[in-house]
């Protein structure tokens, strides 16, 4: 299991970076998500 994780790590990291890039490109979504999180914290 540990060995598989080591083999998959570069692929996983690349996917993560790609996802992060997509996330930051979509700033409207990021802002709305951020605001939603804050509202959830404030209204708790």
mmCIF file with all atom_site columns, C-alpha atoms in Angstrom, residues 5-19:
data_model
loop_
_atom_site.group_PDB
_atom_site.id
_atom_site.type_symbol
_atom_site.label_atom_id
_atom_site.label_alt_id
_atom_site.label_comp_id
_atom_site.label_asym_id
_atom_site.label_entity_id
_atom_site.label_seq_id
_atom_site.pdbx_PDB_ins_code
_atom_site.Cartn_x
_atom_site.Cartn_y
_atom_site.Cartn_z
_atom_site.occupancy
_atom_site.B_iso_or_equiv
_atom_site.pdbx_formal_charge
_atom_site.auth_seq_id
_atom_site.auth_comp_id
_atom_site.auth_asym_id
_atom_site.auth_atom_id
_atom_site.pdbx_PDB_model_num
ATOM 1  C CA . UNK A 1 5  ? 1.253  5.730  -2.636  1.00 0.00 ? 5  UNK A CA 1
ATOM 2  C CA . UNK A 1 6  ? 4.867  6.524  -3.519  1.00 0.00 ? 6  UNK A CA 1
ATOM 3  C CA . UNK A 1 7  ? 4.289  5.603  -7.164  1.00 0.00 ? 7  UNK A CA 1
ATOM 4  C CA . UNK A 1 8  ? 1.035  7.580  -7.356  1.00 0.00 ? 8  UNK A CA 1
ATOM 5  C CA . UNK A 1 9  ? 2.396  10.663 -5.619  1.00 0.00 ? 9  UNK A CA 1
ATOM 6  C CA . UNK A 1 10 ? 3.655  12.591 -8.712  1.00 0.00 ? 10 UNK A CA 1
ATOM 7  C CA . UNK A 1 11 ? 0.355  11.958 -10.512 1.00 0.00 ? 11 UNK A CA 1
ATOM 8  C CA . UNK A 1 12 ? -1.598 12.985 -7.429  1.00 0.00 ? 12 UNK A CA 1
ATOM 9  C CA . UNK A 1 13 ? 0.483  16.144 -6.981  1.00 0.00 ? 13 UNK A CA 1
ATOM 10 C CA . UNK A 1 14 ? 0.010  17.075 -10.631 1.00 0.00 ? 14 UNK A CA 1
ATOM 11 C CA . UNK A 1 15 ? -3.759 16.578 -10.312 1.00 0.00 ? 15 UNK A CA 1
ATOM 12 C CA . UNK A 1 16 ? -3.763 18.683 -7.158  1.00 0.00 ? 16 UNK A CA 1
ATOM 13 C CA . UNK A 1 17 ? -1.853 21.517 -8.858  1.00 0.00 ? 17 UNK A CA 1
ATOM 14 C CA . UNK A 1 18 ? -4.206 21.370 -11.829 1.00 0.00 ? 18 UNK A CA 1
ATOM 15 C CA . UNK A 1 19 ? -7.229 21.514 -9.530  1.00 0.00 ? 19 UNK A CA 1
#
